[in-house]
XYZ file of C-alpha atoms in Angstrom:
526
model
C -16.521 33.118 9.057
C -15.982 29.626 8.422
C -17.147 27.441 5.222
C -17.394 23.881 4.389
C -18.362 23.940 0.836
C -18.665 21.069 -1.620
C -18.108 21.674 -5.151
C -22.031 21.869 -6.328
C -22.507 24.483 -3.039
C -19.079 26.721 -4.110
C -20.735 26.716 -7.489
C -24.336 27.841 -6.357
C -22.577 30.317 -4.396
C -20.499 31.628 -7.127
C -24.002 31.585 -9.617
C -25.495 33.676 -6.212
C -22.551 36.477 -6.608
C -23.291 37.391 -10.543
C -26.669 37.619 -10.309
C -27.133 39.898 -7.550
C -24.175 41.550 -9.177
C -22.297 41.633 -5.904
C -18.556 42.985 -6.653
C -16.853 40.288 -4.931
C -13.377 41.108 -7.217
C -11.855 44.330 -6.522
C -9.479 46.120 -9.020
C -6.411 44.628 -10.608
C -3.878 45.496 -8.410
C -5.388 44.267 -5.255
C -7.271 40.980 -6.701
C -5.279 39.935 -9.061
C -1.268 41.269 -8.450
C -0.921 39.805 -4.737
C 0.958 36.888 -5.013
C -1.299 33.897 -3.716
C 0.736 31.358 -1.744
C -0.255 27.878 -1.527
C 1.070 25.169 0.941
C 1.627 21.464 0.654
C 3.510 18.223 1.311
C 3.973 17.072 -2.384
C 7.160 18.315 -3.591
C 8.514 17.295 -6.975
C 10.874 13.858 -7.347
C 12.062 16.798 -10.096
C 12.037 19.104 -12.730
C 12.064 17.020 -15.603
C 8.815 15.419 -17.345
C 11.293 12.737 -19.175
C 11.910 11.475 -15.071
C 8.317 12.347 -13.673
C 5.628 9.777 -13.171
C 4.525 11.186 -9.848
C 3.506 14.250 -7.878
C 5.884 16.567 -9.928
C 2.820 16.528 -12.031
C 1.747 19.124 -9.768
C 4.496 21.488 -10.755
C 3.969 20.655 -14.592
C 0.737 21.060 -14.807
C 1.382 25.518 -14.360
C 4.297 25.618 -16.006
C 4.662 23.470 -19.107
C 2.331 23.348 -21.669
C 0.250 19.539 -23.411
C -0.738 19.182 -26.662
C -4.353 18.912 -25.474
C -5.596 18.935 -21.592
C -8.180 18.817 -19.371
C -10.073 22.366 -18.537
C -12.395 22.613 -15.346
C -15.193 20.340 -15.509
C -13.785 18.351 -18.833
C -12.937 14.210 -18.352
C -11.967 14.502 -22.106
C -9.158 15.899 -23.405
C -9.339 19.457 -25.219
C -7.255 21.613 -27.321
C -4.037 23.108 -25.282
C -1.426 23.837 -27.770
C -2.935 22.123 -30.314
C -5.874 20.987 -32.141
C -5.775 16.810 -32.104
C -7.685 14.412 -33.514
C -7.931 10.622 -35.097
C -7.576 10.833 -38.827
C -8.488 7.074 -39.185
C -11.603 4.743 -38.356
C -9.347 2.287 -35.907
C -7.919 5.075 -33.623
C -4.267 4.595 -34.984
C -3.523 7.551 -36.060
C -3.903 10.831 -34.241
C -2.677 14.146 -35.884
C -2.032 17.943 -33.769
C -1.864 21.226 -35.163
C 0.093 23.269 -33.277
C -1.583 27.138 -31.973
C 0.549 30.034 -34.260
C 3.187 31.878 -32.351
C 3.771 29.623 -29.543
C 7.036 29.797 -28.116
C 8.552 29.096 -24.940
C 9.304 31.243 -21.990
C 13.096 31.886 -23.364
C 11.486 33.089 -26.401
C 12.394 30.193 -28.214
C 9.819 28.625 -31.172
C 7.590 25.652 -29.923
C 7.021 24.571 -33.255
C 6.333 20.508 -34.513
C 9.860 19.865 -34.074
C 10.072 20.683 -30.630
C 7.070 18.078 -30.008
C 8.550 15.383 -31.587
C 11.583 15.797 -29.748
C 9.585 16.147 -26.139
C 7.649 13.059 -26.979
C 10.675 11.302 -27.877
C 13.297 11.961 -25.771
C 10.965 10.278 -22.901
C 11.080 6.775 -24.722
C 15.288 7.400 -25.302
C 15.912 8.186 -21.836
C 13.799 5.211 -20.367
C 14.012 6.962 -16.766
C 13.609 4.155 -14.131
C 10.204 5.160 -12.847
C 9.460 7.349 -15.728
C 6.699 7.612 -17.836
C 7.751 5.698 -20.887
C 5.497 3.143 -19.691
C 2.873 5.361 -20.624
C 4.143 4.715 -24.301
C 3.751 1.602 -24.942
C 1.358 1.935 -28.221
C 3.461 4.384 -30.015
C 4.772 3.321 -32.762
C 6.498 7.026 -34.376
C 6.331 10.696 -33.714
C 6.576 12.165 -37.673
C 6.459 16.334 -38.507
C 4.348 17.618 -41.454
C 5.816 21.305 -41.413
C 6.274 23.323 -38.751
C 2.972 23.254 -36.981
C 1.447 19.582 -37.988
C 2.441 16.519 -35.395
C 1.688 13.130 -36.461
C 1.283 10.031 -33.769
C 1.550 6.868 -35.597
C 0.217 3.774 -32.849
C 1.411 0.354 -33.476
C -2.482 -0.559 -32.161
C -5.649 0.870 -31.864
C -5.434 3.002 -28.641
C -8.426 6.051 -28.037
C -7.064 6.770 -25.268
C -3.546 7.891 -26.135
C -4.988 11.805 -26.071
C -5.278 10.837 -22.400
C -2.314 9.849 -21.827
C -1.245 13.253 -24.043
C -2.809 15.388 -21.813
C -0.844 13.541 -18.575
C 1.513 16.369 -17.297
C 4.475 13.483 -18.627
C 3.846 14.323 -21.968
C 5.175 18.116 -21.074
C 6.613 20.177 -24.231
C 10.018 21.198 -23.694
C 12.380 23.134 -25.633
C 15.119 21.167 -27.633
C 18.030 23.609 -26.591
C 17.393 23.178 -22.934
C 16.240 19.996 -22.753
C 19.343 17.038 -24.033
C 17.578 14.478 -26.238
C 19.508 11.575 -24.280
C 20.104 12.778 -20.823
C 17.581 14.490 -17.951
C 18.457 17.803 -17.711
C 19.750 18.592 -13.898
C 20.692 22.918 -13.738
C 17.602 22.848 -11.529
C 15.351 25.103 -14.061
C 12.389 24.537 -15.935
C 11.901 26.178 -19.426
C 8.253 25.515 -20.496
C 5.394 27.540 -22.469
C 2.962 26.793 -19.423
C 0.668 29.742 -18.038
C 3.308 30.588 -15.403
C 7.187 31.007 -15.648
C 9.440 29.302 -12.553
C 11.366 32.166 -11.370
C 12.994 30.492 -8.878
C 12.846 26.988 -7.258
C 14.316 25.477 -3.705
C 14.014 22.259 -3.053
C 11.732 20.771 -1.245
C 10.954 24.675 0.405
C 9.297 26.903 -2.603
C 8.686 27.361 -6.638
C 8.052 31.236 -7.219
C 5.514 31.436 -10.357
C 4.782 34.383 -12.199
C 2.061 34.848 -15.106
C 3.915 33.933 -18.923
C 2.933 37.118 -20.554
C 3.354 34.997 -23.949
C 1.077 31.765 -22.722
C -1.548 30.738 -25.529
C -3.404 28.239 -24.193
C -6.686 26.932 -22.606
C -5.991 28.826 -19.400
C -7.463 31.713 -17.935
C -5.232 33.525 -15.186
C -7.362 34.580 -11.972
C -3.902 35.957 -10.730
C -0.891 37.386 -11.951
C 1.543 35.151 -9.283
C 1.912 32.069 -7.074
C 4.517 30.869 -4.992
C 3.825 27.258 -3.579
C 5.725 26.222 -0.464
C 6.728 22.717 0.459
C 6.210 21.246 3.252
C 7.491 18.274 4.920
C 4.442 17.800 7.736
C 1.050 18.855 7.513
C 0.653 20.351 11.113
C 3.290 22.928 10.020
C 1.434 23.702 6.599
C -1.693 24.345 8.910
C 0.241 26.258 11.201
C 1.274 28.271 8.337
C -2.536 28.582 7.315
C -4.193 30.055 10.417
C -0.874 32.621 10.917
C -1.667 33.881 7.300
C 1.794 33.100 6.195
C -0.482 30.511 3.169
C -3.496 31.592 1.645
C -4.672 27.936 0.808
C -3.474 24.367 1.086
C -3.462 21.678 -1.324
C -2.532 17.920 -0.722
C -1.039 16.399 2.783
C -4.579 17.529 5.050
C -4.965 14.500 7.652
C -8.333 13.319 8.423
C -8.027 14.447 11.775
C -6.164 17.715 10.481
C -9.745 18.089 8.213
C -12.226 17.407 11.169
C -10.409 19.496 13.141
C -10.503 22.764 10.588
C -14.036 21.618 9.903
C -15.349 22.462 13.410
C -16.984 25.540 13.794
C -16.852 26.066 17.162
C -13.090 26.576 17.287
C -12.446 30.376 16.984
C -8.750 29.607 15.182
C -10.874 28.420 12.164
C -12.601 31.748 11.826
C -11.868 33.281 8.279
C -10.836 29.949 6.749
C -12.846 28.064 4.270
C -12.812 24.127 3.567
C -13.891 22.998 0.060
C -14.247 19.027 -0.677
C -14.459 17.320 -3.695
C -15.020 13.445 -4.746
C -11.160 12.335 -5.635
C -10.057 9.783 -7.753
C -7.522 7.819 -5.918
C -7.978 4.841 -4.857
C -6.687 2.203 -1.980
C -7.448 -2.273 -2.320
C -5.907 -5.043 -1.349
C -3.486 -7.414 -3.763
C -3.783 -11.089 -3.178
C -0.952 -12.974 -4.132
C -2.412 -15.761 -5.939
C 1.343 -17.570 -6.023
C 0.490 -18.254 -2.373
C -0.579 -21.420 -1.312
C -3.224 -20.357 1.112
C -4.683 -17.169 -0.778
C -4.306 -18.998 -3.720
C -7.640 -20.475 -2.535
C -10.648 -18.554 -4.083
C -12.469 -19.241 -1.093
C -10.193 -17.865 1.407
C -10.301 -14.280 -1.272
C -14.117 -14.225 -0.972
C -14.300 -14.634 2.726
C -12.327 -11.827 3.264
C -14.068 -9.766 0.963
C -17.748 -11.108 2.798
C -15.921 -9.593 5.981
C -14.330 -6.376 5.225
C -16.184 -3.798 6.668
C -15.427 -0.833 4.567
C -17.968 1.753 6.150
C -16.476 0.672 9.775
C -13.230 1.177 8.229
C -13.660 4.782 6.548
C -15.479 6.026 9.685
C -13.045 4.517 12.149
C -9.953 5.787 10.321
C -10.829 8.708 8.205
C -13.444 9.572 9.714
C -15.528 10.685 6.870
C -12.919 11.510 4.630
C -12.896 8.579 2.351
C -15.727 6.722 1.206
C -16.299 3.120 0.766
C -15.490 1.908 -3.205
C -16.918 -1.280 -4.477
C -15.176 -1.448 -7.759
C -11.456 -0.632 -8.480
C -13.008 1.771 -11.008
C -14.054 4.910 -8.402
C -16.830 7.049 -8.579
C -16.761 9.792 -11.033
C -14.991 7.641 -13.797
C -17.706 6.412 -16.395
C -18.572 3.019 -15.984
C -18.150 3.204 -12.223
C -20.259 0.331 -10.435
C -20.815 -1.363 -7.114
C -20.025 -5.046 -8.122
C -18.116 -5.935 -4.967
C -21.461 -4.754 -3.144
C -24.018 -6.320 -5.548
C -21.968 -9.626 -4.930
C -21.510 -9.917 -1.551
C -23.578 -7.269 -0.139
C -23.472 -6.506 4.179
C -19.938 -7.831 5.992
C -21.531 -10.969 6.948
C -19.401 -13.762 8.918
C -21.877 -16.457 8.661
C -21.609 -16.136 4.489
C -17.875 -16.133 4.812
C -17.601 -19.186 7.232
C -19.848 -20.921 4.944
C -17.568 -20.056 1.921
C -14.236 -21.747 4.015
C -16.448 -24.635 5.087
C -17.765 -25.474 1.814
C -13.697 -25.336 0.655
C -13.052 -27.696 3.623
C -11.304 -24.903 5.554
C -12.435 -25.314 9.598
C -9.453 -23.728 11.433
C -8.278 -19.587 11.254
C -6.487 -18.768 8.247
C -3.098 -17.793 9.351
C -2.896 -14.482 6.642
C 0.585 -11.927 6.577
C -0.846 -8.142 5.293
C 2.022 -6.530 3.799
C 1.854 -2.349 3.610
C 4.208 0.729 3.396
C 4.749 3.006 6.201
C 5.788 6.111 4.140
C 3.815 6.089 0.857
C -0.236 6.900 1.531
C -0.212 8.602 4.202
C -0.062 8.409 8.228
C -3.158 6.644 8.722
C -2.038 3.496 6.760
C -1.081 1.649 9.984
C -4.382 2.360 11.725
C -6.095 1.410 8.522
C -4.243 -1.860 8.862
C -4.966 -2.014 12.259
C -8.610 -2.192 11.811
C -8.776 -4.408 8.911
C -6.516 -6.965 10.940
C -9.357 -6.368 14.253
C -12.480 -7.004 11.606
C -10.882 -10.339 10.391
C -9.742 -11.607 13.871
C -12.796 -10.438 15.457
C -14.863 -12.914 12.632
C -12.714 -16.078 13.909
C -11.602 -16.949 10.709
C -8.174 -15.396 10.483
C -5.318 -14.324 12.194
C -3.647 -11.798 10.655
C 0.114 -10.875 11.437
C 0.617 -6.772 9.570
C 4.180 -6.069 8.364
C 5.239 -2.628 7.480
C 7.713 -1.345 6.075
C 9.140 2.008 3.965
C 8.105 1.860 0.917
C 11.306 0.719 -0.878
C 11.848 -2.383 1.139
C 7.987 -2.990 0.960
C 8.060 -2.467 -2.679
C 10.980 -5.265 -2.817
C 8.546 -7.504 -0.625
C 5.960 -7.724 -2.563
C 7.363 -8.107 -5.961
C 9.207 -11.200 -4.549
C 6.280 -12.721 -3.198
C 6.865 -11.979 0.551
C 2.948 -10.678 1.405
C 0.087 -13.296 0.695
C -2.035 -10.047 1.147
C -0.735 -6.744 0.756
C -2.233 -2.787 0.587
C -1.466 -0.806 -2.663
C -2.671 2.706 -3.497
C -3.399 4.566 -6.833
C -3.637 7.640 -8.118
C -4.915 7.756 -11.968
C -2.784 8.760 -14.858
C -6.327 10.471 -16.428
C -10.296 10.236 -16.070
C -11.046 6.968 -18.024
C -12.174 3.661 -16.751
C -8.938 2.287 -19.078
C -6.455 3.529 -16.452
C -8.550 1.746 -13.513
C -8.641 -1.842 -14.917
C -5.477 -2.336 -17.592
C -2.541 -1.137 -15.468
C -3.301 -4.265 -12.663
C -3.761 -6.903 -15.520
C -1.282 -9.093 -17.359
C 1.940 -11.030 -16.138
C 4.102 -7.328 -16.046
C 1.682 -4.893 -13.993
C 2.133 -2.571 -11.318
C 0.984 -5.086 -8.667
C 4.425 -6.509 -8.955
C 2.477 -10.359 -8.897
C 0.328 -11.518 -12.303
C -3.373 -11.307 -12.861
C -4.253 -13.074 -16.137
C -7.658 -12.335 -17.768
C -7.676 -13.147 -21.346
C -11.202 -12.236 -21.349
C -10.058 -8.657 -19.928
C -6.809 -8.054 -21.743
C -7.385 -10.392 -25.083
C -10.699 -8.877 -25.823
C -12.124 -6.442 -23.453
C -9.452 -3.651 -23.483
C -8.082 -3.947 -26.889
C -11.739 -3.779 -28.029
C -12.703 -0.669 -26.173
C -9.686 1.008 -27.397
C -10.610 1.088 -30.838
C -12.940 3.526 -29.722
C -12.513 6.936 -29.584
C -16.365 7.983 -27.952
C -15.113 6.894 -24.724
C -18.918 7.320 -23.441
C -19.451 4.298 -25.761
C -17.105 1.811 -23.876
C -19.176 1.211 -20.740
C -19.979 -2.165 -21.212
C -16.745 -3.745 -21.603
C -15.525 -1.800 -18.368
C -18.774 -3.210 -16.425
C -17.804 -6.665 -17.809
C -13.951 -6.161 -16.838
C -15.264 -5.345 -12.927
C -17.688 -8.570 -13.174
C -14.702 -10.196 -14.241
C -12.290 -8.596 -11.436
C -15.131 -9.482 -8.735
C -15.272 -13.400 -9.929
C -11.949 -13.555 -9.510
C -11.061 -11.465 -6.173
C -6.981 -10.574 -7.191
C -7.939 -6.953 -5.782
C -10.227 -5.902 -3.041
C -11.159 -2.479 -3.142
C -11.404 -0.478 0.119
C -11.719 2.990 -0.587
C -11.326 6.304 -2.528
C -10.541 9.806 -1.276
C -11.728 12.713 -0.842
C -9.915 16.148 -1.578
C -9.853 19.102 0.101
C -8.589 22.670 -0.288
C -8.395 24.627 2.840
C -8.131 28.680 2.402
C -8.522 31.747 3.743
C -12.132 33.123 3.388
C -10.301 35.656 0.630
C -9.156 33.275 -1.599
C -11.703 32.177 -4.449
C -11.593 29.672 -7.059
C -10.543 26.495 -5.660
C -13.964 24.828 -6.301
C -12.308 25.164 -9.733
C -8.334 24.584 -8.823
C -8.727 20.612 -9.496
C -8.778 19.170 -12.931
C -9.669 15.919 -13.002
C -6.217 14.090 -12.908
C -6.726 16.380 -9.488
C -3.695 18.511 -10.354
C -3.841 22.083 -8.642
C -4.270 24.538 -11.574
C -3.247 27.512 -9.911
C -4.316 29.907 -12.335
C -7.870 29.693 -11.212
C -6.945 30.904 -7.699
C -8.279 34.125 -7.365
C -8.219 36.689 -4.119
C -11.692 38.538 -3.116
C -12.460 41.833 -1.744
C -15.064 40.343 0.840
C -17.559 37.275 0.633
């Protein structure tokens, strides 16, 4: 039988199961000892957290261990291997005390020590690409014992148990892991709720359950091995021969329609559970460009963008339109972009050049990367560049190119207009609005707000009930819409495609949507 299931539906269904009392887990050995496999196309950049600000994450996630994470259905951080809190009024100072009896896999102690030298050797390293940048308002890492962690912040920061709970902030052990080099024997050591017991590049990591894990987690299986991919249509291959039991990451849209259809008898006994995802895709205008440099020429594209035209043409259905860079699902989401300039219109846009004094096309060069979000980025470009032509107020040459060279374009000014993607470091409207602001961002081209950065963030970071901080994040996207820098197009959807046999992945997505593979379960029947 095939299922589409959303995650409300897979937890009706699951509410369904215990109250009839239907035994939909059989005994130990057959539910919970078969090793689940699960497919995808993000492999790990590699092993070590100190180098990881990426998709490795995924890896992490099962086999190291955070001070504090994020369980199922949690956008705050809870206790992990620790109990954390702020000890002060001005979130500056945030103390952990560390489970008893933790150690790590080799038997080694994970005591306060070993923290401190985790969090540490990330800002010594200073990987190119790593997550120091996640740092930056740390001030010390002190030990109280062996059990109590202190973080001392140079600035008020509530949300640095986010960025704690980040798979980057990993606990390793000091013997294995050099305090001033990555280590590179191709093994992981962690205190996670699985072991790595064996790992091939870019092909498989073989899990098995830590039989000494103390954490949040609660294993639904004993083993996973998780096979790499380099193409999807081979990881759904895989899927329909049996050789997977589930997928995660790397689905095209088509790839999704396609296992979402009924009617087609090689979908029978496979499931397809969706979920709202976090990621996000806009457009960067490079305000150091004459022409875009024009606030006019910003707002008429964002008066013609058709983002429901684009999501249907392109993903058909598996995005959704996003009118604020901070997506739905993140408190303080909003639909500013809509609210201000409501329907594509072209009449409202030419009146916006005209008024400017702008009566011919604007001649426009969109800038994206071939390799970096996925194989529908050059249709998506595609359409956005037949939208604006088809208005008669731009022409639009696209350039694209692999991501490297792209990401060298763009930070030397090369695109007037160019397509970035991101995927949040954790669930707070923070991570949505601070990373693009400043001279030094990730856009690679400055967007100064002194409102936003001066005020806005450093005022919402001195507190720690992040429900409490909505109204400087609605201000921040009133801000961001004024100004037009970024135009946000859309934000994913995720989806886990399994074998009707395989339960739990309406639960298998925390919501940095890392695969926790310990709620993957396999069922006697449905």
């Amino acid at each position: 039988m095939f299922n589409r299931t959303s995650l409300q539906a897979a937890a009706a269904l699951t509410s369904i199961s215990l109250l009839s009392g239907c035994g939909v887990f059989s005994d130990s050995e057959s539910a919970g000892e078969k090793r689940i496999v699960v497919g995808t196309t993000s492999s790990p950049s590699t092993l070590d957290p100190a180098a990881s600000w990426d998709n490795s994450w995924e890896l992490f996630r099962n086999v190291f261990q955070t001070l504090v994470s994020f369980p199922t259905g949690s956008t705050t951080p809870q206790s992990d291997a620790a109990d954390c809190k702020f000890t002060d009024t001005s979130s500056r100072v945030f103390e952990c005390t560390l489970r008893e009896g933790l150690t790590f896999s080799n038997g080694h102690k994970l005591d306060a020590k070993a923290v401190q030298h985790s969090i540490e050797r990330i800002r010594t390293i200073d990987h190119e690409g790593g997550p120091n940048g996640m740092l930056g308002s740390l001030q010390a890492v002190e030990t109280v014992g062996e059990r109590r962690v202190v973080f001392r912040l140079n600035r008020p920061d509530a949300t640095f148990p986010f960025v704690l709970a980040t798979p980057a902030m990993s606990l390793v052990d000091p013997a294995e892991y050099p305090a001033d080099k990555l280590r590179t024997d191709g093994k992981i050591t962690g205190s996670g709720p699985y072991v790595l017991d064996s790992y091939e590049e870019r092909k498989s990591a073989v899990l098995t359950k830590n039989p000494s894990y103390k954490g949040f987690a609660e294993h639904k299986n004993s083993a996973v091995t998780i096979r790499y991919f380099d193409e999807s249509e081979a990881m759904v291959t895989a899927l329909k021969k049996k050789e997977i039991d589930a997928t995660y990451r790397g689905l095209t849209a088509a790839e999704v329609v396609e296992l979402q259809d009924g009617n087609n008898p090689e979908n029978e006994s496979l499931q397809i559970i969706e979920s709202t995802g976090a990621d996000i895709r806009y457009l960067v205008f490079n305000a150091t460009d004459a022409t875009v440099a024009k606030p006019a020429v910003r707002k008429a594209i964002a008066q013609v963008v058709d983002r429901e035209a684009l999501v249907s043409t392109v993903y058909q259905g598996t995005a959704e339109p996003l009118y604020s860079m901070v997506p739905k699902g993140i408190a303080a989401h909003t639909t500013k972009f809509y609210d201000r300039f409501g329907s594509p219109s072209v009449p409202k846009a030419k009146a916006l050049l005209r008024e400017a004094g702008i009566t011919e096309p604007v001649q426009l060069t969109f800038g994206y990367a071939t390799d970096r979000y996925g194989s529908a980025t050059a249709a998506e470009f595609a359409e956005l560049k037949r939208q604006l032509e088809a208005s008669g107020l731009f022409k639009v040459t696209l350039v694209g190119k692999p991501w490297k060279e792209f990401q060298n374009g763009y930070q030397k000014g090369q695109y007037p207009v160019f397509g970035r993607g991101w995927f949040p470091d954790f669930p707070d409207p923070d991570n949505f609005v601070a990373p693009f602001m400043g001279k030094k961002n990730v856009l690679g081209t400055p967007y100064e707000s002194r409102r936003i950065t001066d005020e806005l963030l450093p005022q919402s970071r001195r507190e720690s009930d992040r429900a409490a901080v909505t109204d400087e994040f609605v201000e921040a996207q009133e801000i961001m819409v004024r100004d037009v820098r970024l135009l946000p197009l859309w934000q994913g959807k995720l989806y886990i495609a399994a074998g009707e046999d395989i339960g739990g992945g309406e639960r298998a997505l925390d919501p940095q949507t890392v695969m926790q593979l310990w709620e993957l379960s396999r069922l006697a029947s449905w």
